[in-house]
DNA sequence: AATGATTATTCCAACAATGGCGCAATCTTT
DNA sequence: AAAGATTGCGCCATTGTTGGAATAATCATT
């Protein structure tokens, strides 16, 4: 069963009618080539080439074998080329698991452009807060807001989002507008679950302050909604609150200060990615770099 | 270009949907199998299998590759099997170089039977006294009366012919019939070229005697003809003079004595013989053993 | 829940394939 | 005719591959 490579070599030799030329086109020493063909002949038990020191010609069996093998090797080559094209020309279904907020806020607006770029691709988005198991479930890609703990997954940073502070004008009117991070302690600070403090940066300066509020949630949309409803101060990337800023529902506070950037990761099971996945990640990274 | 074997391995794995089972049917350790598939994937740059430690399934690319490769590997297998059948079922043209005397005396009578045995075979006999170059000329086989000096040829003994002494009754009447080998010195002994003496055997006894005559030749037929024409005593295998014995043209002399057997060789360029050649040699050896 | 069974992968020593090199046999050109 | 070029093949140190054991990760069963 281990004769297929040698078959390809034989086809090349038969085509060139010379060991030397065949070895040259194959990029291997003719000593190896000669030996491999000899072994092939031994394994099938008869001669394929009639050898003179100067010239080689096909035996009857060799002629027959060549006719068949030629086609087979050619087909194999084409199969591989098509596989190569799959890497180059993305197609098929891209299955992505990603957070709801990322999907609605970041992905949705840029998706039409990407879809137009690759007409051969279909998409299957799984919007879920849970950490899907990439190995068990057939996802090509997951987008996460934190690096995965399991080390056997490959995580690429596709964006760094810098949260800034926003509040509703109504809220500020009621509670007053803070002019230094230290004043945040007296405010309702709408945070994600498990967040106890904010570290605010201004140039080289940084101030940590414990924050909290009556509301916690694992949804950016929820926090934004609460902020609009005058429930407190939110720390969100600019793009998330773009509409609310434009309409005046939210207003940036402490404009010189910002939180440490949080990374967005594209997580895959392996580095050997089909083109569709590669292009999608590239596209995201390119568009999100601007943030 | 060296991916064909791995392709076959992948087909087996995809078929079995398991490394372990595939390794078993392939008769190789699954460690090797796993590594080879990994290398294949790396070489084409994308994953073919979606792995769980417990189960494997095909990726999109793997599915596509499997569909194509399956057929290719199957065709390759068939090509090899057909080649194997060529070894088993003789067909094609058998090209033999052989001495004229051997052809007419020994081969011709048994050829119809052999030809009937293998209807798929055609024959091309080159009757020549010269030592044809098996390497340069496209002969499958040469039959020689002496072992070849060149060591890179394969010589098989197919017969041992025991020459005995025959003479024409007319010759014996003229010159008298010898009753001991020592008397042969006074006779015309028709020998092949380059033969200066005969060693005659009777049971454990052996006698060497220098022989010679006015005639020498490299043709058995010539010597037989000369013997019939009362020109001397000939040393020939029995089968050669069978007709002359039956018709009384020749008569055996010194019937208890015989010369050392001379071997007949089937000489080939290689041991890797197609069925046609193998069968022909077998057939000859079987029929000539009786001598 | 936890243990045992099954499966893919990784590690490392033994092994085999590789590829320069030289040789012998040809063919070609001066 | 003769020397040079070309070609296939055998030899042997080096490199790369192999395969058994250990490992990690899952599934099934108690």
Coordinates of N, CA and C in Angstrom, one line a residue, chain B residues 68 81 95 136 144 165 173 175 254:
Chain B
X68 N -12.7 12.9 -3.3 CA -11.8 12.8 -4.5 C -10.8 11.7 -4.3
X81 N -3.2 -4.2 -9.0 CA -3.7 -5.5 -9.1 C -3.6 -6.1 -10.5
X95 N 10.1 -12.8 -26.3 CA 11.3 -12.7 -27.3 C 12.4 -13.5 -26.7
X136 N 21.1 -4.7 -24.2 CA 20.9 -3.7 -25.3 C 19.7 -4.1 -26.1
X144 N 21.3 -20.6 -23.7 CA 22.7 -20.8 -24.0 C 23.2 -22.1 -23.6
X165 N 27.9 -41.5 -27.8 CA 28.7 -41.6 -29.1 C 27.9 -42.3 -30.1
X173 N 32.0 -49.7 -40.6 CA 32.5 -50.8 -41.4 C 33.8 -50.5 -42.0
X175 N 36.2 -48.2 -40.8 CA 37.2 -47.9 -39.8 C 37.2 -48.9 -38.6
X254 N 30.1 -47.8 -28.1 CA 30.5 -47.7 -26.7 C 29.3 -47.4 -25.8

